[in-house]
Amino acid sequence: MLLVVIVLLVLVFTVLALGFYNFSLYKRIQMFQTQSKRFSSLNILQDFMTIAGSDLSVEQKIKSINDTIIEKYQIKYSTIVVFDGTNYVIKASNVNSTHWERLSQLHELDIFKDSISTSSPKYLTVNNDREKLPYQEKEFDRAKSAIFFPLYIDNVYIGYWIIESGIPHEFDNIDTAIFETVKENIISILRSLDYQKIIENIVRKDLFSGLNSAEYLYGEGKKIIDQYATSAICMFTISNIEDINKIARELGNKVITEVSKNVQSNISESYIFVRYMGPKFVIVFSGVEADNVSDFVNQIKESTEGLKISLNNNFQAQDLDTDNKKRKRKRKKREEIEVSPSLNFVVATYYKGTGIEEVLKKMEKYLDDASKDESKINSI
């Protein structure tokens, strides 16, 4: 009898020990899973940051972010819709484009209005394959469950992100906190892309020089420049432009045009040449050391300063049609005046990954502080 009791006690302790071990093992597995999710989220966040810092356009970055979400979280469908100021536009989606019109109108539906007003996700699903989600019209078989996430920047509603699955109740037991984190990352990326989008949209062609404006350097131009570890940047100004403008504003405009043409004809198309501001211009010698451009820049300087520029009857119509003899004589006198531009150059090195705008500001300040009579090549 005593032996039986001992055996039973041993069995009880064994069962308890196994139970404790299993419970401990379960906790450890949960901990590892939690850590794995954290590492996974960190990795995805790193992917997002890599995309944000890449040379892609704003539209390409948003699409790349959406593709990353689909791949990393194994989501069937993911769509990002953003209000552009006038319309709700699908910025990224792997849903067939025939359904995009409907997906861009979800904010109008009552089932999502409460979600938008409370800034909370909305989960929708069906019970079987014969049912359809409330917002679907023609696409009965595509999605059977969905989560709608409204997007806000600084309490301003800017659009929404919706994920979908072709399986009913697919998202019943999913940890929405993970997707809330992804949503916040999407918002952060959209916020950070605002400046880039502005830059891309305001790049323009200058009227007199035919060159891109300075904004080009911060967008498309930077993609080219950052293909190299270092590049030489040259900024120059037409230092006597004020004196030329005193003769005739039209003559000053023509000097801008002729200087631009001459410089552009003397540099490779692989280099970037923009009108920076007023009489200032910038040449970026991508992948070239600053020490190696001095002779070439000096040739450009000599060639450009050798130009003889006059108006040659380039007056506006109202001047040509006047019968006033005095104005005609004055016009003819100005027309015969020839001027040559005087250029002041400064050269600096740009390092990939640093702020190109800071380099340009330093160069601009140098030229602004220089004497109007200075006309040479300096390195800073």
Coordinates of C-alpha atoms in Angstrom, one line a residue:
M1 CA 0.0 0.0 0.0
L2 CA 2.8 2.4 0.9
L3 CA 4.5 1.6 -2.4
V4 CA 1.4 2.5 -4.3
V5 CA 1.1 5.8 -2.5
I6 CA 4.8 6.5 -3.2
V7 CA 4.3 5.7 -6.9
L8 CA 1.2 7.9 -7.0
L9 CA 3.1 10.8 -5.4
V10 CA 6.0 10.3 -7.9
L11 CA 3.5 10.4 -10.8
V12 CA 1.8 13.5 -9.4
F13 CA 5.1 15.3 -9.0
T14 CA 6.1 14.2 -12.5
V15 CA 2.9 15.5 -14.0
L16 CA 3.3 18.8 -12.1
A17 CA 6.9 19.1 -13.2
L18 CA 5.9 18.4 -16.8
G19 CA 3.1 20.9 -16.5
F20 CA 5.4 23.5 -15.2
Y21 CA 8.0 22.8 -17.9
N22 CA 5.3 23.0 -20.6
F23 CA 4.0 26.2 -19.2
S24 CA 7.6 27.6 -19.0
L25 CA 8.2 26.4 -22.6
Y26 CA 5.0 28.1 -23.7
K27 CA 6.0 31.4 -22.1
R28 CA 9.4 31.2 -23.7
I29 CA 7.9 30.5 -27.1
Q30 CA 5.5 33.4 -26.7
M31 CA 8.4 35.6 -25.7
F32 CA 10.4 34.5 -28.8
Q33 CA 7.4 35.1 -31.0
T34 CA 7.0 38.6 -29.5
Q35 CA 10.6 39.3 -30.0
S36 CA 10.4 38.0 -33.5
K37 CA 7.5 40.3 -34.3
R38 CA 9.4 43.2 -32.8
F39 CA 12.5 42.4 -34.9
S40 CA 10.2 41.9 -38.0
S41 CA 8.6 45.3 -37.4
L42 CA 12.0 46.9 -37.0
N43 CA 13.2 45.3 -40.2
I44 CA 10.1 46.6 -42.0
L45 CA 10.6 50.0 -40.6
Q46 CA 14.2 49.9 -41.8
D47 CA 12.9 48.9 -45.2
F48 CA 10.5 51.9 -45.2
M49 CA 13.4 54.3 -44.2
T50 CA 15.6 52.8 -47.0
I51 CA 12.8 53.5 -49.5
A52 CA 12.2 57.0 -48.2
G53 CA 15.9 57.8 -48.6
S54 CA 16.2 56.3 -52.1
D55 CA 16.4 58.1 -55.4
L56 CA 12.9 57.1 -56.4
S57 CA 10.2 59.6 -57.2
V58 CA 7.5 60.3 -54.6
E59 CA 5.0 58.1 -56.6
Q60 CA 7.5 55.3 -56.9
K61 CA 8.3 55.4 -53.2
I62 CA 4.7 55.0 -52.2
K63 CA 4.3 52.1 -54.5
S64 CA 7.4 50.5 -53.2
I65 CA 6.2 50.9 -49.6
N66 CA 2.9 49.2 -50.5
D67 CA 4.8 46.3 -52.2
T68 CA 6.9 45.9 -49.0
I69 CA 3.7 45.7 -46.9
I70 CA 2.2 43.1 -49.2
E71 CA 5.4 41.0 -49.2
K72 CA 6.4 41.2 -45.6
Y73 CA 2.9 40.7 -44.1
Q74 CA 1.7 38.4 -46.8
I75 CA -1.4 40.5 -47.4
K76 CA -3.5 39.6 -50.5
Y77 CA -4.5 43.2 -51.3
S78 CA -3.3 46.5 -50.1
T79 CA -4.4 50.0 -51.3
I80 CA -3.3 53.5 -50.3
V81 CA -5.6 56.3 -51.1
V82 CA -4.6 60.0 -50.6
F83 CA -6.6 63.2 -51.0
D84 CA -4.6 65.5 -53.3
G85 CA -6.5 68.7 -52.5
T86 CA -9.3 68.1 -55.1
N87 CA -9.7 64.3 -55.5
Y88 CA -9.1 61.1 -53.7
V89 CA -6.3 59.4 -55.7
I90 CA -5.0 55.8 -55.5
K91 CA -1.3 56.2 -54.9
A92 CA -0.6 52.4 -54.7
S93 CA -2.6 49.2 -55.0
N94 CA -2.1 45.7 -56.3
V95 CA -5.9 45.4 -57.0
N96 CA -6.8 45.3 -60.7
S97 CA -7.3 48.9 -61.9
T98 CA -10.9 48.1 -63.0
H99 CA -11.8 48.4 -59.3
W100 CA -9.8 51.5 -58.5
E101 CA -12.7 53.9 -59.0
R102 CA -14.7 52.1 -56.3
L103 CA -11.7 51.9 -54.0
S104 CA -11.2 55.6 -54.3
Q105 CA -14.8 56.3 -53.2
L106 CA -14.8 54.4 -49.9
H107 CA -14.8 57.7 -47.8
E108 CA -18.3 58.4 -49.2
L109 CA -19.8 55.2 -47.7
D110 CA -21.6 55.3 -44.4
I111 CA -19.9 52.1 -43.2
F112 CA -16.6 54.0 -43.2
K113 CA -17.6 57.5 -42.1
D114 CA -17.6 56.6 -38.4
S115 CA -14.2 55.1 -38.8
I116 CA -13.0 58.3 -40.4
S117 CA -14.6 60.6 -37.8
T118 CA -13.1 58.6 -34.9
S119 CA -9.8 57.8 -36.5
S120 CA -10.2 54.1 -35.7
P121 CA -9.9 51.0 -38.0
K122 CA -13.0 49.4 -39.4
Y123 CA -13.1 45.6 -39.8
L124 CA -15.5 44.0 -42.3
T125 CA -15.9 40.3 -43.2
V126 CA -18.5 37.8 -44.5
N127 CA -19.5 34.4 -43.2
N128 CA -19.3 32.4 -46.5
D129 CA -18.3 32.7 -50.1
R130 CA -21.8 33.6 -51.3
E131 CA -21.8 36.9 -49.4
K132 CA -20.1 40.1 -50.4
L133 CA -18.6 43.0 -48.5
P134 CA -20.9 46.1 -48.4
Y135 CA -18.7 48.3 -50.5
Q136 CA -18.3 45.8 -53.4
E137 CA -20.4 46.1 -56.5
K138 CA -18.9 44.0 -59.3
E139 CA -16.0 42.2 -57.5
F140 CA -17.9 39.6 -55.4
D141 CA -15.1 37.0 -55.5
R142 CA -12.1 39.2 -54.9
A143 CA -12.3 40.2 -51.2
K144 CA -14.1 38.5 -48.3
S145 CA -12.6 40.4 -45.4
A146 CA -11.0 43.9 -45.1
I147 CA -9.6 46.4 -42.6
F148 CA -10.0 50.1 -43.3
F149 CA -7.5 52.5 -41.7
P150 CA -8.1 56.3 -41.9
L151 CA -4.9 58.3 -42.3
Y152 CA -4.3 61.6 -40.5
I153 CA -1.4 64.0 -40.4
D154 CA -1.5 66.5 -37.5
N155 CA -5.2 65.8 -37.0
V156 CA -5.9 66.5 -40.6
Y157 CA -7.6 63.6 -42.6
I158 CA -5.6 62.9 -45.7
G159 CA -6.9 59.6 -47.0
Y160 CA -7.0 55.9 -46.0
W161 CA -5.3 52.5 -46.3
I162 CA -7.3 49.4 -46.8
I163 CA -6.1 45.8 -46.7
E164 CA -8.2 42.9 -48.0
S165 CA -8.2 39.1 -48.1
G166 CA -10.1 36.6 -50.2
I167 CA -10.9 34.5 -47.1
P168 CA -13.8 35.1 -44.8
H169 CA -12.8 36.0 -41.2
E170 CA -9.1 36.2 -42.3
F171 CA -8.4 39.0 -39.9
D172 CA -10.5 37.8 -36.9
N173 CA -7.5 37.0 -34.6
I174 CA -4.9 39.3 -36.1
D175 CA -3.0 41.7 -33.9
T176 CA -4.3 45.0 -35.2
A177 CA -1.6 46.8 -33.1
I178 CA 0.9 45.6 -35.7
F179 CA -1.0 47.2 -38.5
E180 CA -1.6 50.3 -36.5
T181 CA 2.2 50.6 -36.4
V182 CA 2.4 50.0 -40.1
K183 CA -0.2 52.7 -40.6
E184 CA 1.8 55.2 -38.6
N185 CA 4.8 54.3 -40.7
I186 CA 2.8 55.0 -43.8
I187 CA 1.8 58.4 -42.4
S188 CA 5.4 59.2 -41.5
I189 CA 6.5 58.4 -45.0
L190 CA 3.8 60.4 -46.6
R191 CA 4.7 63.3 -44.4
S192 CA 8.4 63.1 -45.2
L193 CA 7.6 62.9 -48.9
D194 CA 5.7 66.2 -48.9
Y195 CA 8.8 68.3 -49.3
Q196 CA 10.2 66.1 -52.1
K197 CA 6.9 66.3 -54.0
I198 CA 6.9 70.1 -53.7
I199 CA 10.4 70.2 -55.1
E200 CA 9.5 67.9 -58.0
N201 CA 6.5 70.0 -58.9
I202 CA 8.1 73.5 -58.8
V203 CA 11.1 72.8 -61.0
R204 CA 10.7 75.0 -64.0
K205 CA 12.5 76.2 -67.1
D206 CA 14.0 79.7 -66.8
L207 CA 12.7 82.1 -69.4
F208 CA 15.9 83.7 -70.5
S209 CA 18.5 80.9 -70.1
G210 CA 16.3 77.9 -71.0
L211 CA 17.9 76.1 -68.0
N212 CA 16.2 74.3 -65.2
S213 CA 15.7 76.3 -62.0
A214 CA 17.7 75.6 -58.8
E215 CA 15.0 73.3 -57.5
Y216 CA 16.2 70.7 -60.0
L217 CA 19.3 70.2 -57.9
Y218 CA 17.3 68.9 -54.9
G219 CA 15.2 66.4 -56.9
E220 CA 16.0 64.8 -60.2
G221 CA 19.5 66.3 -60.2
K222 CA 20.4 64.9 -56.9
K223 CA 19.6 61.4 -58.1
I224 CA 22.3 61.9 -60.8
I225 CA 24.8 63.6 -58.5
D226 CA 24.4 60.9 -55.7
Q227 CA 25.5 58.2 -58.1
Y228 CA 29.0 59.3 -57.2
A229 CA 30.8 59.6 -53.8
T230 CA 32.0 63.1 -54.5
S231 CA 31.3 65.8 -57.1
A232 CA 32.7 69.2 -57.9
I233 CA 30.2 72.1 -57.7
C234 CA 30.9 75.4 -59.4
M235 CA 28.8 78.5 -58.9
F236 CA 29.4 81.6 -60.8
T237 CA 27.8 85.0 -61.0
I238 CA 27.8 87.7 -63.7
S239 CA 29.4 90.3 -61.5
N240 CA 28.8 93.3 -63.8
I241 CA 25.1 92.5 -64.5
E242 CA 23.9 95.6 -62.5
D243 CA 26.0 97.9 -64.7
I244 CA 24.7 96.2 -67.8
N245 CA 21.1 96.6 -66.6
K246 CA 21.7 100.3 -66.2
I247 CA 22.3 100.6 -69.9
A248 CA 19.2 98.6 -70.7
R249 CA 17.3 95.9 -69.0
E250 CA 16.8 94.2 -72.3
L251 CA 20.6 94.1 -72.7
G252 CA 21.0 92.4 -69.3
N253 CA 18.4 89.8 -70.3
K254 CA 20.3 89.1 -73.5
V255 CA 23.6 88.7 -71.5
I256 CA 21.9 86.1 -69.3
T257 CA 20.8 84.3 -72.5
E258 CA 24.1 84.4 -74.3
V259 CA 26.2 83.4 -71.2
S260 CA 23.9 80.4 -70.7
K261 CA 24.2 79.3 -74.3
N262 CA 28.0 79.7 -74.3
V263 CA 28.6 77.8 -71.1
Q264 CA 26.1 75.0 -72.1
S265 CA 27.9 74.6 -75.4
N266 CA 31.2 74.1 -73.7
I267 CA 30.3 71.5 -71.1
S268 CA 29.3 67.8 -71.4
E269 CA 25.6 66.9 -71.4
S270 CA 26.4 64.6 -68.5
Y271 CA 27.1 67.6 -66.2
I272 CA 24.2 69.5 -64.6
F273 CA 23.8 73.2 -65.4
V274 CA 21.1 75.3 -63.8
R275 CA 20.2 78.9 -63.3
Y276 CA 20.5 79.2 -59.6
M277 CA 19.1 82.7 -58.9
G278 CA 19.3 86.1 -60.6
P279 CA 22.8 86.3 -62.2
K280 CA 24.0 83.2 -60.5
F281 CA 24.5 79.8 -62.2
V282 CA 25.6 76.4 -61.0
I283 CA 27.5 73.6 -62.8
V284 CA 27.8 70.2 -61.1
F285 CA 30.6 68.1 -62.4
S286 CA 29.2 64.7 -61.2
G287 CA 31.9 62.3 -60.1
V288 CA 34.8 64.8 -60.7
E289 CA 37.2 66.0 -58.1
A290 CA 37.2 69.7 -57.4
D291 CA 40.9 69.9 -58.0
N292 CA 40.5 68.6 -61.5
V293 CA 38.0 71.2 -62.8
S294 CA 40.1 74.4 -62.4
D295 CA 41.6 74.4 -65.9
F296 CA 38.3 73.6 -67.5
V297 CA 36.4 76.2 -65.5
N298 CA 39.1 78.8 -66.5
Q299 CA 38.5 77.9 -70.2
I300 CA 34.8 78.5 -69.7
K301 CA 35.5 81.8 -68.0
E302 CA 37.8 83.1 -70.7
S303 CA 35.4 81.9 -73.5
T304 CA 32.4 83.5 -71.9
E305 CA 34.1 86.8 -71.0
G306 CA 35.3 87.1 -74.6
L307 CA 31.7 87.4 -75.8
K308 CA 30.7 90.8 -77.3
I309 CA 26.9 91.3 -76.7
S310 CA 24.7 94.0 -78.1
L311 CA 21.0 94.4 -78.5
N312 CA 20.9 94.3 -82.3
N313 CA 17.4 95.7 -82.6
N314 CA 16.0 93.4 -79.9
F315 CA 13.6 96.0 -78.6
Q316 CA 9.9 95.5 -77.8
A317 CA 7.3 96.5 -80.3
Q318 CA 6.3 99.7 -78.6
D319 CA 9.8 101.0 -78.9
L320 CA 10.0 100.2 -82.6
D321 CA 6.7 101.8 -83.5
T322 CA 7.4 105.2 -81.9
D323 CA 7.8 108.2 -84.1
N324 CA 9.7 110.2 -81.5
K325 CA 13.1 111.0 -83.1
K326 CA 14.8 111.5 -79.7
R327 CA 13.8 108.0 -78.6
K328 CA 14.9 106.6 -81.9
R329 CA 18.4 108.1 -81.5
K330 CA 18.6 106.9 -77.9
R331 CA 17.5 103.5 -79.0
K332 CA 20.1 103.4 -81.8
K333 CA 22.8 104.5 -79.4
R334 CA 21.9 101.7 -76.9
E335 CA 21.7 99.3 -79.7
E336 CA 25.3 99.9 -80.8
I337 CA 26.7 99.4 -77.3
E338 CA 28.6 96.2 -76.9
V339 CA 29.2 94.6 -73.5
S340 CA 31.2 91.6 -72.2
P341 CA 30.1 89.7 -69.1
S342 CA 32.5 89.5 -66.1
L343 CA 32.3 86.3 -64.2
N344 CA 33.3 85.4 -60.6
F345 CA 33.6 81.7 -59.9
V346 CA 33.7 79.6 -56.8
V347 CA 34.3 75.8 -56.7
A348 CA 33.5 73.4 -53.8
T349 CA 33.2 69.7 -53.2
Y350 CA 29.9 67.9 -52.5
Y351 CA 30.0 64.6 -50.7
K352 CA 27.2 62.1 -51.3
G353 CA 24.7 61.9 -48.4
T354 CA 25.3 65.4 -47.2
G355 CA 23.1 68.5 -47.7
I356 CA 23.7 69.9 -51.1
E357 CA 21.7 73.0 -50.1
E358 CA 24.2 73.8 -47.4
V359 CA 27.1 73.7 -49.9
L360 CA 25.2 76.0 -52.2
K361 CA 24.3 78.5 -49.5
K362 CA 28.0 78.7 -48.5
M363 CA 29.0 79.3 -52.1
E364 CA 26.2 81.9 -52.6
K365 CA 27.3 83.8 -49.5
Y366 CA 30.9 83.8 -50.7
L367 CA 29.9 85.4 -54.0
D368 CA 27.5 87.9 -52.4
D369 CA 30.2 89.0 -50.0
A370 CA 32.9 89.3 -52.8
S371 CA 33.7 92.6 -54.3
K372 CA 31.8 93.5 -57.4
D373 CA 35.2 94.0 -59.1
E374 CA 36.4 90.5 -58.3
S375 CA 36.5 88.2 -61.3
K376 CA 38.5 85.0 -60.7
I377 CA 38.2 81.4 -59.7
N378 CA 38.2 80.6 -56.0
S379 CA 37.9 77.3 -54.1
I380 CA 36.2 76.9 -50.7

